[in-house]
Amino acid sequence: MVQINLNGLEVAPLSDEQLDLLNNAQGKLNQLAKMNQQIYLLAVTKEE
């Protein structure tokens, strides 16, 4: 698994439209997945 530096990450303030797009993309990825696990997409921002 890839190591992700979580320092400074915060939940991104998404609009309803952005959240719908993210959830739809997540659903499509899970429909196409050829594994027995769920894929989760997260939206974050990072302090610079």
Tab-separated table of C-alpha atoms in Angstrom:
chain	number	residue	atom	x	y	z
A	1	MET	CA	0.000	0.000	0.000
A	2	VAL	CA	1.138	3.541	-0.698
A	3	GLN	CA	2.149	5.602	2.310
A	4	ILE	CA	0.182	8.859	2.491
A	5	ASN	CA	1.356	11.759	4.641
A	6	LEU	CA	-1.762	12.845	6.533
A	7	ASN	CA	-0.172	15.904	8.162
A	8	GLY	CA	-2.187	19.014	7.375
A	9	LEU	CA	-5.016	17.177	5.588
A	10	GLU	CA	-8.559	18.326	6.284
A	11	VAL	CA	-11.931	17.311	4.892
A	12	ALA	CA	-12.615	19.396	1.782
A	13	PRO	CA	-15.678	21.649	2.007
A	14	LEU	CA	-17.604	20.235	-0.971
A	15	SER	CA	-20.786	21.662	-2.426
A	16	ASP	CA	-23.783	19.351	-2.798
A	17	GLU	CA	-23.003	19.025	-6.518
A	18	GLN	CA	-19.369	18.109	-5.846
A	19	LEU	CA	-20.396	15.569	-3.203
A	20	ASP	CA	-22.878	13.988	-5.631
A	21	LEU	CA	-20.156	13.705	-8.293
A	22	LEU	CA	-17.750	12.138	-5.806
A	23	ASN	CA	-20.362	9.631	-4.616
A	24	ASN	CA	-21.324	8.738	-8.205
A	25	ALA	CA	-17.675	8.162	-9.144
A	26	GLN	CA	-17.215	5.997	-6.052
A	27	GLY	CA	-20.291	3.955	-6.952
A	28	LYS	CA	-19.101	3.413	-10.528
A	29	LEU	CA	-15.658	2.319	-9.348
A	30	ASN	CA	-17.227	-0.189	-6.976
A	31	GLN	CA	-19.475	-1.551	-9.746
A	32	LEU	CA	-16.430	-2.086	-11.974
A	33	ALA	CA	-14.174	-3.425	-9.211
A	34	LYS	CA	-13.066	-7.001	-9.585
A	35	MET	CA	-12.301	-7.470	-5.913
A	36	ASN	CA	-14.278	-8.330	-2.845
A	37	GLN	CA	-13.657	-4.980	-1.118
A	38	GLN	CA	-15.209	-1.524	-1.255
A	39	ILE	CA	-13.402	1.483	-2.725
A	40	TYR	CA	-13.815	4.777	-0.872
A	41	LEU	CA	-13.043	8.180	-2.363
A	42	LEU	CA	-12.190	11.004	0.003
A	43	ALA	CA	-11.933	14.713	-0.702
A	44	VAL	CA	-9.304	16.529	1.333
A	45	THR	CA	-7.400	19.780	1.274
A	46	LYS	CA	-3.866	20.267	2.555
A	47	GLU	CA	-2.422	23.234	4.347
A	48	GLU	CA	0.626	24.545	2.511
